Structure formats: structure tokens, C-alpha cells
Coordinates of C-alpha atoms and ligand atoms in Angstrom, one line a residue:
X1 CA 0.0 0.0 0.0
X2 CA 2.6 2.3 1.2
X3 CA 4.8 1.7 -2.2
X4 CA 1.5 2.5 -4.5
X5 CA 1.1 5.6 -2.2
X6 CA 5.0 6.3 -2.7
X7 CA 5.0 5.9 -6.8
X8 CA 1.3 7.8 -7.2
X9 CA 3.4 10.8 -5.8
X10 CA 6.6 9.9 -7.8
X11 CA 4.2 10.3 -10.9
X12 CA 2.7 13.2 -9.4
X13 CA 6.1 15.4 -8.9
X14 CA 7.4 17.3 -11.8
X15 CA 10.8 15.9 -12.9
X16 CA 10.2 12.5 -10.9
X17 CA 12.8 9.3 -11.2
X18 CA 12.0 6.4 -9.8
X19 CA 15.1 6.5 -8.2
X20 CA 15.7 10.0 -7.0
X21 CA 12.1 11.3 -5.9
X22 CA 11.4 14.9 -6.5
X23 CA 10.9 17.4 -3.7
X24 CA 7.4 18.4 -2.8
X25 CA 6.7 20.9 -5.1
X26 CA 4.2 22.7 -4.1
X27 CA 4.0 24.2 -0.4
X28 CA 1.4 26.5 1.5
X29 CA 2.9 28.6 4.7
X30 CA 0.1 29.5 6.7
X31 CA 0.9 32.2 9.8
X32 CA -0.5 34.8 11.9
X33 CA 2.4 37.2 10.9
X34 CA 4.9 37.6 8.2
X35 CA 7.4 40.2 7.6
X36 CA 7.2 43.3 6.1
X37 CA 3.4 43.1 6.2
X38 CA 3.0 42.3 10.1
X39 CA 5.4 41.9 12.5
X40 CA 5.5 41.4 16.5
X41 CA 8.1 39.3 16.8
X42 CA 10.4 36.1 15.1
X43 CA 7.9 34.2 13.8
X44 CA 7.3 37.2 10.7
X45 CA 11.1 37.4 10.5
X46 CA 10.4 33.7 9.5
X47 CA 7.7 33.7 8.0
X48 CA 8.9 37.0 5.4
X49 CA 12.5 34.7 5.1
X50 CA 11.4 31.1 4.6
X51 CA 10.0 31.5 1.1
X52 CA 12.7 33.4 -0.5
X53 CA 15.2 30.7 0.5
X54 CA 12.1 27.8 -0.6
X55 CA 11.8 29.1 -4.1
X56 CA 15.5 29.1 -4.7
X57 CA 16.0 25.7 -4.1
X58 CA 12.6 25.1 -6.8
X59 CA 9.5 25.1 -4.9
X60 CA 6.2 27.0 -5.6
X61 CA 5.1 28.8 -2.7
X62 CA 2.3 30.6 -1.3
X63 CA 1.7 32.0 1.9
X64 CA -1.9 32.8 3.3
X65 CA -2.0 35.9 6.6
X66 CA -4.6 38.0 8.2
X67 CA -5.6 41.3 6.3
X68 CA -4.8 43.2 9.2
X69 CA -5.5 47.0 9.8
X70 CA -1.7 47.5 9.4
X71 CA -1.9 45.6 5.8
X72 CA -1.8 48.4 3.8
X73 CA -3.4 47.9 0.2
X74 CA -1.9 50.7 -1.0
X75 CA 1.1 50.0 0.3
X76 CA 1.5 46.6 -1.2
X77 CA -0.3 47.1 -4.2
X78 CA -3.1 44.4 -2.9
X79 CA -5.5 43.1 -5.6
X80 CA -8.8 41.8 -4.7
X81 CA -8.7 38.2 -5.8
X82 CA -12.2 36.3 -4.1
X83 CA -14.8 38.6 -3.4
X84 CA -16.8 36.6 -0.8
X85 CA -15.6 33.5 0.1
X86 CA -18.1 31.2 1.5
X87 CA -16.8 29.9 4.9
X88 CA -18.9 27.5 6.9
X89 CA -18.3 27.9 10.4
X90 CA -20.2 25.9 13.2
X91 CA -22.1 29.2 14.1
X92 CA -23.4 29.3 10.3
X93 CA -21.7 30.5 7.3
X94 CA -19.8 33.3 7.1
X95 CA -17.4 35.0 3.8
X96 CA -14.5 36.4 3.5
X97 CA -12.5 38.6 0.8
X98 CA -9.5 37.5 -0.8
X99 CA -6.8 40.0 -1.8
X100 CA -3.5 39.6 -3.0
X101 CA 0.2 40.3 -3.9
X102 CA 4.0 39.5 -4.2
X103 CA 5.6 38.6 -1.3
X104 CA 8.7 41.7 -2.1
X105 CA 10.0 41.7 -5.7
X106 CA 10.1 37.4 -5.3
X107 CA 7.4 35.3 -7.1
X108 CA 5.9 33.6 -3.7
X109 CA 1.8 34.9 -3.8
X110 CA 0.6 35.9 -0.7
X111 CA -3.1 35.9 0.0
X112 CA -4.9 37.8 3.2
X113 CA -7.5 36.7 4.4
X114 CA -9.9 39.6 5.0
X115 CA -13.1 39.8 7.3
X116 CA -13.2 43.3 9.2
X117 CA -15.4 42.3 11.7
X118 CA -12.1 40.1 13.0
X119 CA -8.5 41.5 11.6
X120 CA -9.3 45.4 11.2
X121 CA -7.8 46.4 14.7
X122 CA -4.7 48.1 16.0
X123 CA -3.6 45.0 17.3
X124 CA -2.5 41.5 16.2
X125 CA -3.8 39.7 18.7
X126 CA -4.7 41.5 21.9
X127 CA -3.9 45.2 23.3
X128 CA -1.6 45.3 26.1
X129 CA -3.7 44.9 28.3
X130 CA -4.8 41.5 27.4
X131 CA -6.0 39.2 24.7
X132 CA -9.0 40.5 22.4
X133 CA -11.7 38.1 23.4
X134 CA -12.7 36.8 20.4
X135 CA -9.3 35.6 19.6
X136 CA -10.9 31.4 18.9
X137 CA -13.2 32.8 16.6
X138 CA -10.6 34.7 15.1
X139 CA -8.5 32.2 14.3
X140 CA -10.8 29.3 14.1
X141 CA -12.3 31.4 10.9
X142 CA -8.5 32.2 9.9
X143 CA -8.0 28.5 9.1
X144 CA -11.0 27.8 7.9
X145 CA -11.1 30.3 5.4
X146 CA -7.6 29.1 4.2
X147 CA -8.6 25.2 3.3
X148 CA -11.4 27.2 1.6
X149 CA -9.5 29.1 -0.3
X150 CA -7.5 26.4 -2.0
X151 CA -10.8 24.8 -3.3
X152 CA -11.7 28.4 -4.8
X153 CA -8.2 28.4 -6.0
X154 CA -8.4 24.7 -7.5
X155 CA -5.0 24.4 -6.7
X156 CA -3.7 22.2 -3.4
X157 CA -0.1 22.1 -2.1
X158 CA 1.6 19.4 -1.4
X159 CA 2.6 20.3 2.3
X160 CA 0.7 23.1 4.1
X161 CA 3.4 24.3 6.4
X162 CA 1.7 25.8 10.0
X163 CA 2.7 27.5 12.5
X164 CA 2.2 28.5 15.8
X165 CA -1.3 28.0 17.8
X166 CA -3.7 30.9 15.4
X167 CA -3.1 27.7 12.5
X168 CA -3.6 24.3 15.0
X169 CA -6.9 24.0 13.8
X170 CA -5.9 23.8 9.9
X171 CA -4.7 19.8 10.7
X172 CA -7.9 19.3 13.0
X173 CA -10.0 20.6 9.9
X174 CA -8.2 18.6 7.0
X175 CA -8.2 14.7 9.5
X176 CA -12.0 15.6 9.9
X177 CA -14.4 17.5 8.3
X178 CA -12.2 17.4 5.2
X179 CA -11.2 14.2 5.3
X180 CA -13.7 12.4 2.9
X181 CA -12.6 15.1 0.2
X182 CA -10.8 13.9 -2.5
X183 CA -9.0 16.9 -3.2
X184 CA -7.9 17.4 0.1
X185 CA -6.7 13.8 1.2
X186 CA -3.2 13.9 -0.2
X187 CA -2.3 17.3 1.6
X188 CA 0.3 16.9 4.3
X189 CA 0.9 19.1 7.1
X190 CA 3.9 20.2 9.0
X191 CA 3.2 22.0 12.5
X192 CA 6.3 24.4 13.2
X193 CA 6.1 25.6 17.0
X194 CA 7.8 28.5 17.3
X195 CA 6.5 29.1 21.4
X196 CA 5.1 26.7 23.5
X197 CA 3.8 29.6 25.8
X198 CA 1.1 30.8 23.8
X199 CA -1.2 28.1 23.3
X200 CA -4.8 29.4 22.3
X201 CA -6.1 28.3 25.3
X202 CA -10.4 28.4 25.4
X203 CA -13.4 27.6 27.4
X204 CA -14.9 24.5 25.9
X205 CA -18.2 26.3 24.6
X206 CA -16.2 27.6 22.0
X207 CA -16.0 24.0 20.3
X208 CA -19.3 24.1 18.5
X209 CA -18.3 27.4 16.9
X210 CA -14.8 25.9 15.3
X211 CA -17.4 23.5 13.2
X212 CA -15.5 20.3 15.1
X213 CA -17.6 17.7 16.6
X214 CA -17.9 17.0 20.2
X215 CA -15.6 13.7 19.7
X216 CA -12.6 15.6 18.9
X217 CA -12.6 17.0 22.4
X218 CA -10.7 14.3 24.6
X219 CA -7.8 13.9 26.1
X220 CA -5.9 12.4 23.2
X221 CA -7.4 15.1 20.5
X222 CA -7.6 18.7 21.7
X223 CA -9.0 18.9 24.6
X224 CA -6.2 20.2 27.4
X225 CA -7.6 20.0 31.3
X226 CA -11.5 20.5 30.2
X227 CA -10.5 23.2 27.7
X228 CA -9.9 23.6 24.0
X229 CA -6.4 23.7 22.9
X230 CA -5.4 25.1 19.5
X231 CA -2.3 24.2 19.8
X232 CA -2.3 20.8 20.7
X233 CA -4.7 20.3 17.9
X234 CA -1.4 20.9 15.5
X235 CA 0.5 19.3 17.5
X236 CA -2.3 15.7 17.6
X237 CA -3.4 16.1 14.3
X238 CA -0.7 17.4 11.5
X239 CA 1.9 14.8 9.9
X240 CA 4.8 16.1 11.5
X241 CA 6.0 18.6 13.9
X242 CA 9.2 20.5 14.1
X243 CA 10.4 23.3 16.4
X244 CA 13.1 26.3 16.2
X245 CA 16.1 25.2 17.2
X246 CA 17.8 21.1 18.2
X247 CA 18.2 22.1 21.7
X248 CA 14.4 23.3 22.5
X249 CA 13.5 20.3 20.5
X250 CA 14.7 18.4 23.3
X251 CA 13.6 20.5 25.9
X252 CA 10.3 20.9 25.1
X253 CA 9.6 17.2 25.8
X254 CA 10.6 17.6 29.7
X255 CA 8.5 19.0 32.0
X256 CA 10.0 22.5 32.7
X257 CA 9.9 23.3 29.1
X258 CA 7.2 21.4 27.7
X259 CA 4.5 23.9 29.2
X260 CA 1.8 21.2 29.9
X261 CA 2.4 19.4 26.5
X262 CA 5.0 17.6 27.0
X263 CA 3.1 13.9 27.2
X264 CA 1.7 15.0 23.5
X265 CA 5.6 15.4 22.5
X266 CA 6.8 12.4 24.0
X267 CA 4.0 10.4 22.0
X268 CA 5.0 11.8 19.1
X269 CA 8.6 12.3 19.8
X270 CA 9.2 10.2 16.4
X271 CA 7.9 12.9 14.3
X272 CA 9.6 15.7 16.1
X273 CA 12.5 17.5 15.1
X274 CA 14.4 20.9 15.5
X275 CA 15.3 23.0 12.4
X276 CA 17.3 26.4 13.4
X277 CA 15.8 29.7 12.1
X278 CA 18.1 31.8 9.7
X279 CA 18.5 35.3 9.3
X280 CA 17.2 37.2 6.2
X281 CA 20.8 38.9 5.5
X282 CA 19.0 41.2 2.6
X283 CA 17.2 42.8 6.1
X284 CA 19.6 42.4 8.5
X285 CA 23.1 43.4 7.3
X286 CA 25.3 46.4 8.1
X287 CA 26.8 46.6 4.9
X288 CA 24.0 47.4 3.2
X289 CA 21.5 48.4 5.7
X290 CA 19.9 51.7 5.1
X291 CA 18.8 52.7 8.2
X292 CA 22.3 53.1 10.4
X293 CA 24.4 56.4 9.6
X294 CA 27.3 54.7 8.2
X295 CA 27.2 51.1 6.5
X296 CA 30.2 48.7 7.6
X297 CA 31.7 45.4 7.3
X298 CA 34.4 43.4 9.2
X299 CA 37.1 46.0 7.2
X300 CA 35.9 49.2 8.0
X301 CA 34.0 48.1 11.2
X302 CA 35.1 51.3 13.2
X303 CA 32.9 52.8 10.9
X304 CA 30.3 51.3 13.7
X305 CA 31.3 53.9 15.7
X306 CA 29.0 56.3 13.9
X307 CA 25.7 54.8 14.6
X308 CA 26.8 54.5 18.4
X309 CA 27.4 58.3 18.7
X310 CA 23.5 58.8 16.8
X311 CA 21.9 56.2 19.1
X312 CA 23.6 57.8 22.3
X313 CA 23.0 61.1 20.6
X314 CA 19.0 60.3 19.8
X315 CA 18.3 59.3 23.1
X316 CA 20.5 62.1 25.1
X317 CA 23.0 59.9 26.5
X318 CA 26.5 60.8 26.1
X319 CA 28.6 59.4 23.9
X320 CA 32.1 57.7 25.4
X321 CA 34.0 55.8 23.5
X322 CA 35.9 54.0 26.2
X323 CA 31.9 52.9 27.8
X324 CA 30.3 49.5 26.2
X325 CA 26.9 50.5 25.2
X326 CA 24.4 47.4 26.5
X327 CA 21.4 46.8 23.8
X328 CA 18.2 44.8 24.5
X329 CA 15.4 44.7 21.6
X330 CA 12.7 42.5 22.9
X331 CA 9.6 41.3 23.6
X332 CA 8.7 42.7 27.3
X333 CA 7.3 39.2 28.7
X334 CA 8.4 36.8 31.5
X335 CA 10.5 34.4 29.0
X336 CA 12.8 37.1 28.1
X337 CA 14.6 37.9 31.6
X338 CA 13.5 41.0 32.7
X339 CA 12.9 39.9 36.3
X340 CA 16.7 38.8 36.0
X341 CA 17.7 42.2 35.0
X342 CA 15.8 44.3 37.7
X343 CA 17.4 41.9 40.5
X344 CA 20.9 43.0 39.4
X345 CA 19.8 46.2 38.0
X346 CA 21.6 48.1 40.5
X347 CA 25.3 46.5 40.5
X348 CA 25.0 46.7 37.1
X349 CA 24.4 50.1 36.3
X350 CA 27.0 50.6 38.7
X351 CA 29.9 49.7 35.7
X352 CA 30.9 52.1 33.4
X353 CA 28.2 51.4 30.7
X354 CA 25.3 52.6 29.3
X355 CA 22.1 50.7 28.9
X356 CA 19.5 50.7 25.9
X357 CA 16.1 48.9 25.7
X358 CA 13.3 49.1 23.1
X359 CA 10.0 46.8 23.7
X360 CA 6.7 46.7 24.3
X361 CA 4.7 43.9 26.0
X362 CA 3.5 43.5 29.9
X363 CA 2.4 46.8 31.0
X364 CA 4.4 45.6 34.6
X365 CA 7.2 45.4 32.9
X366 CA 6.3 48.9 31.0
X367 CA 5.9 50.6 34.5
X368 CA 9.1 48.9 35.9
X369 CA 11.2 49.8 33.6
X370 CA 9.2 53.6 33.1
X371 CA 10.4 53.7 36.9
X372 CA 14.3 52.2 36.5
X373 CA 14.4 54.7 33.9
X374 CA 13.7 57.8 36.1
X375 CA 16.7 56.5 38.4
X376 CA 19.0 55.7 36.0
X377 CA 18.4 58.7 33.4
X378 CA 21.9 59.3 32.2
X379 CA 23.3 55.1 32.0
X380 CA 19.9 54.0 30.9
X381 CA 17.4 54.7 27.5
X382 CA 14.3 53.1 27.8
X383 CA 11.9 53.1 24.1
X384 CA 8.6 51.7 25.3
X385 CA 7.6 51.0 21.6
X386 CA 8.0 48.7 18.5
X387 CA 10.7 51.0 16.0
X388 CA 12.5 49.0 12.9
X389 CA 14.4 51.8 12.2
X390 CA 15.6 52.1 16.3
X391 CA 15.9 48.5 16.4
X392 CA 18.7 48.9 14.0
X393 CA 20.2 51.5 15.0
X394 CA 20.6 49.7 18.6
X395 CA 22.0 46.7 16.7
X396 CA 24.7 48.7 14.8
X397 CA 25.2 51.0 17.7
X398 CA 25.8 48.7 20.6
X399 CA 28.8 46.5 21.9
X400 CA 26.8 43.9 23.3
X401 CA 23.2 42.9 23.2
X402 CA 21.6 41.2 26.1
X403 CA 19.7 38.0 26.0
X404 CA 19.1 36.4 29.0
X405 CA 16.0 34.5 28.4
X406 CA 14.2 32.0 30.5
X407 CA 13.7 29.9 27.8
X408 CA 14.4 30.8 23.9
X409 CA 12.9 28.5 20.9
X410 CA 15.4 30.1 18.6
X411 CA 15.7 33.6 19.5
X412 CA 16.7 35.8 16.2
X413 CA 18.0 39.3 18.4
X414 CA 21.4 37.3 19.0
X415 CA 21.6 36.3 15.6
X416 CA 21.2 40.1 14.6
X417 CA 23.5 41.3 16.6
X418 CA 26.3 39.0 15.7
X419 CA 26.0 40.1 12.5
X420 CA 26.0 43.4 13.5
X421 CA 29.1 43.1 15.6
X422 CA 27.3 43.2 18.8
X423 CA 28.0 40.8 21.1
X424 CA 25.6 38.8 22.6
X425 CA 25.4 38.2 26.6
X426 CA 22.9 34.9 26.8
X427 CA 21.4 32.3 28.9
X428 CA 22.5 28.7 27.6
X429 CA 18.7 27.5 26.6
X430 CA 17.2 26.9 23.4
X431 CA 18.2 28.5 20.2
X432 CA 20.6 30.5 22.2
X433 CA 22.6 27.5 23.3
X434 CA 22.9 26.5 19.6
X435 CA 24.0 29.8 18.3
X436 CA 26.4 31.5 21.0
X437 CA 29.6 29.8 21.8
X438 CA 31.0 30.8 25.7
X439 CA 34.3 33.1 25.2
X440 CA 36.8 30.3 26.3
X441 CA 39.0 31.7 29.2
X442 CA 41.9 32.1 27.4
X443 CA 39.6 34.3 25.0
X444 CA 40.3 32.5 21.8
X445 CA 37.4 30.6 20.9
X446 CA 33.1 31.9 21.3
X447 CA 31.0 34.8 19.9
X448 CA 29.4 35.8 23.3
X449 CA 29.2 35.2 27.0
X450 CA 26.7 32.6 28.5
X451 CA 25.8 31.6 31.2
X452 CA 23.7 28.3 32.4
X453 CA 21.2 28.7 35.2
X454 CA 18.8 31.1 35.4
X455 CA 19.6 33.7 38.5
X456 CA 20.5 36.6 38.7
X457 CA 23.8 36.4 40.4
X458 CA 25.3 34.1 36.8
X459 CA 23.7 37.3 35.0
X460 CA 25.5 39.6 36.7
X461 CA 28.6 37.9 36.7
X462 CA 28.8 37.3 32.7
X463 CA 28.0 40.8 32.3
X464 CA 31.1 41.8 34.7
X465 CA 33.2 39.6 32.3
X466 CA 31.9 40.6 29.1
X467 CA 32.6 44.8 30.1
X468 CA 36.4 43.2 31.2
X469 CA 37.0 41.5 28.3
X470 CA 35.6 44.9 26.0
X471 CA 38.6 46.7 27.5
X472 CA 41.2 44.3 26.3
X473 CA 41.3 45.3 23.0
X474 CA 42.7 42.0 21.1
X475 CA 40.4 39.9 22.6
X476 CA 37.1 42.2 22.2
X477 CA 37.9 42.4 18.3
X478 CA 38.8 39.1 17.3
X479 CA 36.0 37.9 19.1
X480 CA 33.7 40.7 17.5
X481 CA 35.3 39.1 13.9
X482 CA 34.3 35.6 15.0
X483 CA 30.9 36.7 15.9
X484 CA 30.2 39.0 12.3
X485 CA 31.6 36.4 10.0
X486 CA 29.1 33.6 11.5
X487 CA 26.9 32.7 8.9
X488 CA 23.1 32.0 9.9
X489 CA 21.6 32.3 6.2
X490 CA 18.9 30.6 5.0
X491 CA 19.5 28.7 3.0
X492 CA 21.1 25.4 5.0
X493 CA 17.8 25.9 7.4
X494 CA 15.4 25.9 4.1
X495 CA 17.3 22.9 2.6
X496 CA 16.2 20.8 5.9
X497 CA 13.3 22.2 5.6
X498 CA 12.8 21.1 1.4
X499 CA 14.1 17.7 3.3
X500 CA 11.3 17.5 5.6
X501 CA 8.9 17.8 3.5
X502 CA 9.8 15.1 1.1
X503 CA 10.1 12.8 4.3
X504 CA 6.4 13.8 5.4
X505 CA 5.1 13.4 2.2
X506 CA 6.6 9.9 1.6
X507 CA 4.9 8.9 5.1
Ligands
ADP601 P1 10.4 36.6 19.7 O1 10.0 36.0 18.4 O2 10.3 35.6 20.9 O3 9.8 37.9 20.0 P2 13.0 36.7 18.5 O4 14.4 37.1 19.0 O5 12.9 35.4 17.8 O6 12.0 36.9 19.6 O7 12.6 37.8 17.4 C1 12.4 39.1 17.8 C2 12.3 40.0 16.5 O8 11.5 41.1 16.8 C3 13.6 40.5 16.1 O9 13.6 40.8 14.7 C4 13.7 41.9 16.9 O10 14.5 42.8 16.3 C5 12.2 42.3 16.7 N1 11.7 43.2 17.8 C6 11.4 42.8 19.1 N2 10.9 43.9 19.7 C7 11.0 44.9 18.9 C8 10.6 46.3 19.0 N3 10.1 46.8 20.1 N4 10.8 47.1 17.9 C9 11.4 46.6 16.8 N5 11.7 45.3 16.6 C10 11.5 44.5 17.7

């Protein structure tokens, strides 16, 4: 059976041997963000990257977001493509509009999926204050709309690669309601997590609305501790699953990491597997980048000096050559370490150095640092928004970038700032323990400073070694040429990724 399945898809893929199978040709990447159309964090960087690298190596490639309020049409030139899509939701049937465009000047399509009513708001998915309330229906509608969209389109991928929790249900959909569908049976599905923390956790009375029957809610399907779980539904339901980095593909199946879900990993600890996420060096690169006051490689990296002096210089702080400037560009949340920072915050600011933060996120961590900052207002600049432009500027204009996250799927603000030449100051979990090598002590070897467990005495103690090491001059630049000439590109990620699929679709 399996070898009829195998050679039905030989025939099927363009350029076919019997020997050497083609790839998966055609893939769908479904997500709740993708860069430059909406961003709050890595998974856009991703999702904006992934493709370009995807259609290099030969695949056709469409990607499928949210027309948020920020989705310009003008903008991005978006075309309307369905006017009213039907979509059949549990509560009755709802439509949706269709619009479209190029995914930058590459030939990936990328539909949005538009209904007002859920995606025309400030936010992606919540204010800061909390979540928007209607964020199951949301998404539940998101993913519907998407399987519907290919039968409008007549045209069905091979893999339809998900990610994150807003896209669980897509799996759910197709090994259910969809599954009697001819068109639909042959689609595969890879779930990509890229945070086990956010979950889409609901009440179980949104169930009926999601169009699922009552028998998908158990233990073993979606159903997490009497509630519905979007992500465990990708997690139960897709083909295969695969995470951000190797090391937080191993974590997540343990209890401290696994955030409740570890059991489901375990099961399927078989289809599991970490891919590292690259960096999209047409975004992020010094040499070219058109935001920073002076562009720079490893030859003429003094030339980095100039966007420290406008950083320091934009946000009033003075500029001293001989004082490492600290950068943090993050999400403000628990998993990124900013209890750790306040507990040292003191000693710290005590060094010679100066201290730069842009984020948004948990208004407590808003009003802590609002209040560090009126202590601390000539070591430390605090930017309580989300800035591309100052992002880069603190990435070009800092010696070190801090990282010292609780846990980190892949993290890509250490990747940046390697590339930048700004040193990165981690905490050995996740992605971060698979991209930053520990200085060694004789300082020959490492692109950053890491340290293991997570309290804030180890923090403080790296961060003591890192300012010692920035005044030894030798040491401080070969390991800044170490750290710029690392290469996290895409393309090795997207080739394990082109390999993936092939393995899920020979299943
Ligand atoms: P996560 O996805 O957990 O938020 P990552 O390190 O994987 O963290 O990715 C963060 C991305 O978001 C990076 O590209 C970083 O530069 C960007 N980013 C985070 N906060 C901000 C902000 N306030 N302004 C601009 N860019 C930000």
C-alpha cells in the first residue's frame, strides 16, 4: 500500500525518477504574521524569510495571513482576488475577501485573508492589556477560510506548512471534516512551533463554533484539562511537527519546558524534530543596511562607531568611546529575563556602561522599567515601543546585546547582533545555546558570554566579564570578527526544511 502511495506521488512530482524522488513541489505557509506586512516578533522574521530561501532551491510557494489594519493595500499594491468566500463555520456561514500580492520583488503569492469584523484592529492579537476576546473565533475562521480558499483556488499544495497555535486547527480541519474530500486527502501538514507559551487556550463552549464535533474534544485530541487547545490540535493532528532550534526540540519534551504538552511530545517524539531559524541577511546586514548612519563590514568596522554616537545622541546619553553601550530589543514578557535584569539592576548600572532597551509587551514590565528609567536617566534609554528603524540603530550602535531569556525557541536578536558586531550576553537555553559559543578563558574561541542557570547572580557575573573583556582590545575584536563572520543564512535551514517535507510526504 505504502509503495502504491509512494509511486502515485513519484508520478505526481514534476521531474520525478524512480530513483531519486522529487521534492514536494508545491508548499502553502500559513501564519498569523509575516514580515514586512505584520510583525510582533520572530515568527514574521520567519515567515517573510522562509520562502525566498524555498523558491531558490525550486519550490512554488504561497503563503496565506490575516488582512490586518496595518496591511496596507496601497502600500502593497493588494489586488482583490475572491470577493466573498463562503466559509462554513459551526455558528453558520460566514465569507471572506480575498486579496493579493507578491511577497517583495520574489514570485511567492501571498493571500490575506480579509473579514473586518475580526482582523481590522490596532492589534495582532490583543492590546496590552490583554488578549482580544474573540481571539478562537478569530482564528478558528483564519483557518477555515484558508482550506477554503484552495478549493476556490483549484489548486492544493503538497505540504501546508503551520505555524504556531492561530493555524492548529488547519490539521484538526483537514483529518476531519475534510477528510472524505478527495482533493484534500493527499495534503500533508507540517506544524512548526515556534513558542510553546502561547497556546490558544479556550473555554470548551467555543468548540461548537470551530465546526469540530464533540468527539474531537478528549484527552488524546484537543481537549487540554476541560478546555480547548489550538495548539495541541497541531500538535495531535498534523503529519509532522518541528520546532526552532535542536536544543528546544529536546527541551520541550521535559517538564519545565514542555509547558503542559509535554506527554503530547513524547507520544510523538518520532515525528519531532528541531530546524534552526536563519536570518534574512537582505534585512539584517550592516553593509548594506539603510537605516544606520554609516554602512560597515568586518574591514571598515570602526565605521560602527558612527551609529553609536546617533543612538547615544537620539536618546540624550553621552557618547564615550571607552563605555560599552548594553542593547536589549525585545519582547517585554516573562521568557525574556527581565525579572533577572531588575534583581541586578543596580550592580549593574554601577559599571561604566550605558544601557538601551526598546520593547513593548507586559504593561508591569512597561511601568518597571518607566520607573528604573527615572533612576537611571543618564546610563539607561528606555523606548517603550515597537521602532524597525531604532531596532537597528541599537544593533549597529551597541557592543553587546543582552539576552538572558528564561527559555528561547530560537531567539533571532542574537543572531542580529552578531552580525552586527554586537556581542551577545545569553542564557544557555534553546536556540541561544545552539548559536552562542562561551568566550573560552583564554579568549580564543566563542561569539558571546553565557551563562547556564537562570539567576540573577550568573547574569551579573557574565555581564562583569563581558565589560572586562571589551577593555582588552585584542580579545574584544577578534571575538567581534568571529561573531560578524558567523553565517546563519537561510538557506542550509530551508534545505532541511525542502528535506522535511519530502520525508512527510513519503509517510
Ligand atoms: P520573539 O519571536 O520571541 O519575540 P526573536 O528574538 O525570535 O523573539 O525575534 C524578535 C524579533 O522582533 C527581532 O527581529 C527583533 O529585532 C524584533 N523586535 C522585538 N521587539 C521589537 C521592538 N520593540 N521594535 C522593533 N523590533 C522588535
Amino acid at each position: 500500500m505504502d509503495a502504491l502511495k509512494n509511486s502515485l506521488f513519484k508520478k505526481e512530482a514534476p521531474g520525478a525518477t524512480s530513483r531519486n524522488p522529487a521534492p514536494p513541489h508545491k508548499i502553502l505557509l500559513v501564519a498569523s504574521e509575516g514580515y514586512p506586512f505584520a510583525k510582533t516578533g520572530g515568527l514574521a522574521d520567519v515567515v517573510g524569510a522562509l520562502p525566498r530561501a524555498l523558491i531558490k532551491l525550486g519550490c512554488e510557494i504561497a503563503l496565506v495571513l490575516p488582512k490586518y489594519k496595518s496591511v496596507s493595500p496601497e502600500k502593497y499594491r493588494l489586488k482583490y482576488e475572491i470577493n466573498g468566500l463562503a466559509v462554513p463555520m459551526g455558528m453558520g456561514d460566514m465569507t471572506a475577501d480575498v486579496l493579493s500580492t507578491r511577497l517583495g520583488d520574489t514570485q511567492v503569492k501571498a493571500y490575506f485573508i480579509q473579514c473586518d469584523r475580526y482582523f481590522d484592529r490596532d492589534g495582532l492579537y490583543g492590546t496590552p492589556e490583554g488578549d482580544y476576546h474573540d481571539n478562537a473565533e478569530r482564528f478558528a475562521f483564519f483557518c477555515r477560510s484558508t482550506l477554503e480558499l484552495l478549493r476556490a483556488l483549484d489548486w492544493y499544495p503538497d505540504v501546508i506548512h503551520l505555524n504556531d497555535w492561530q493555524t492548529g486547527l488547519i490539521p484538526a480541519y483537514l483529518k476531519t471534516l475534510y477528510a472524505d474530500q478527495k482533493a484534500y486527502q493527499k495534503i500533508k501538514t507540517l506544524f512548526t512551533i515556534h513558542n510553546m507559551a502561547y497556546q490558544g487556550l479556550f473555554p470548551k463552549y467555543v468548540l461548537p463554533m470551530t465546526g469540530l464535533r464533540w468527539e474531537e474534544f478528549k484527552q488524546e485530541k484537543l481537549e487540554f484539562y476541560d478546555q480547548v487547545n489550538y495548539l495541541k490540535a497541531g500538535l495531535v493532528y498534523s503529519d509532522a511537527i518541528n520546532t526552532v532550534s535542536p536544543t528546544y526540540a529536546a527541551e520541550i519534551k521535559t517538564d519545565e519546558f514542555g509547558q503542559g504538552l509535554q506527554g503530547v511530545l513524547n507520544i510523538r517524539a518520532e515525528d519531532l524534530s528541531g530546524i534552526l531559524n536563519g536570518i534574512d541577511y537582505d534585512e539584517w546586514n550592516p553593509a548594506t543596511d539603510k537605516e544606520i548612519p554609516a554602512q560597515y563590514t568586518l574591514k571598515n568596522h570602526d565605521r560602527k562607531t558612527e551609529s553609536k554616537v546617533k543612538l547615544l545622541t537620539e536618546l540624550e546619553l553621552e557618547f564615550k568611546a571607552q563605555t560599552p553601550v548594553i542593547g536589549l530589543v525585545s519582547r517585554l514578557s516573562d521568557q525574556k529575563g527581565l525579572d533577572l535584569i531588575s534583581e541586578i539592576i543596580e550592580p549593574f548600572l554601577a559599571m561604566d556602561v550605558q544601557f538601551v532597551i526598546l520593547g513593548t509587551g507586559d504593561i508591569r514590565y512597561h511601568e518597571m522599567l518607566q520607573t528604573l528609567q527615572q533612576r537611571y536617566p543618564k546610563k539607561l534609554a528606555v523606548n517603550l515601543k515597537y521602532d524597525n528603524r531604532l531596532a537597528k540603530l541599537i544593533y549597529a550602535g551597541s557592543d553587546m546585546f543582552l539576552m538572558p531569556s528564561r527559555f528561547e525557541p530560537c531567539g533571532l536578536g542574537q543572531m542580529i547582533a552578531m552580525k552586527y558586531g554586537s556581542i551577545p550576553l545569553v542564557r544557555k537555553t534553546g536556540g541561544l545555546s545552539d548559536t552562542v559559543e562561551n568566550l573560552s578563558p583564554e579568549g580564543k574561541k566563542g561569539t558571546g558570554f553565557v551563562f547556564e542557570n537562570y539567576q540573577a547572580q550568573e547574569l551579573l557575573f557574565i555581564i562583569r566579564r563581558a565589560v572586562e573583556a571589551f577593555h582588552q582590545p585584542k580579545i574584544w575584536k577578534e571575538l567581534v570578527q568571529r561573531a560578524m563572520t558567523k553565517d546563519f543564512s537561510w538557506d542550509a535551514s530551508a534545505k532541511q526544511y525542502l528535506d522535511l517535507y519530502g520525508h512527510i510526504q513519503r509517510k
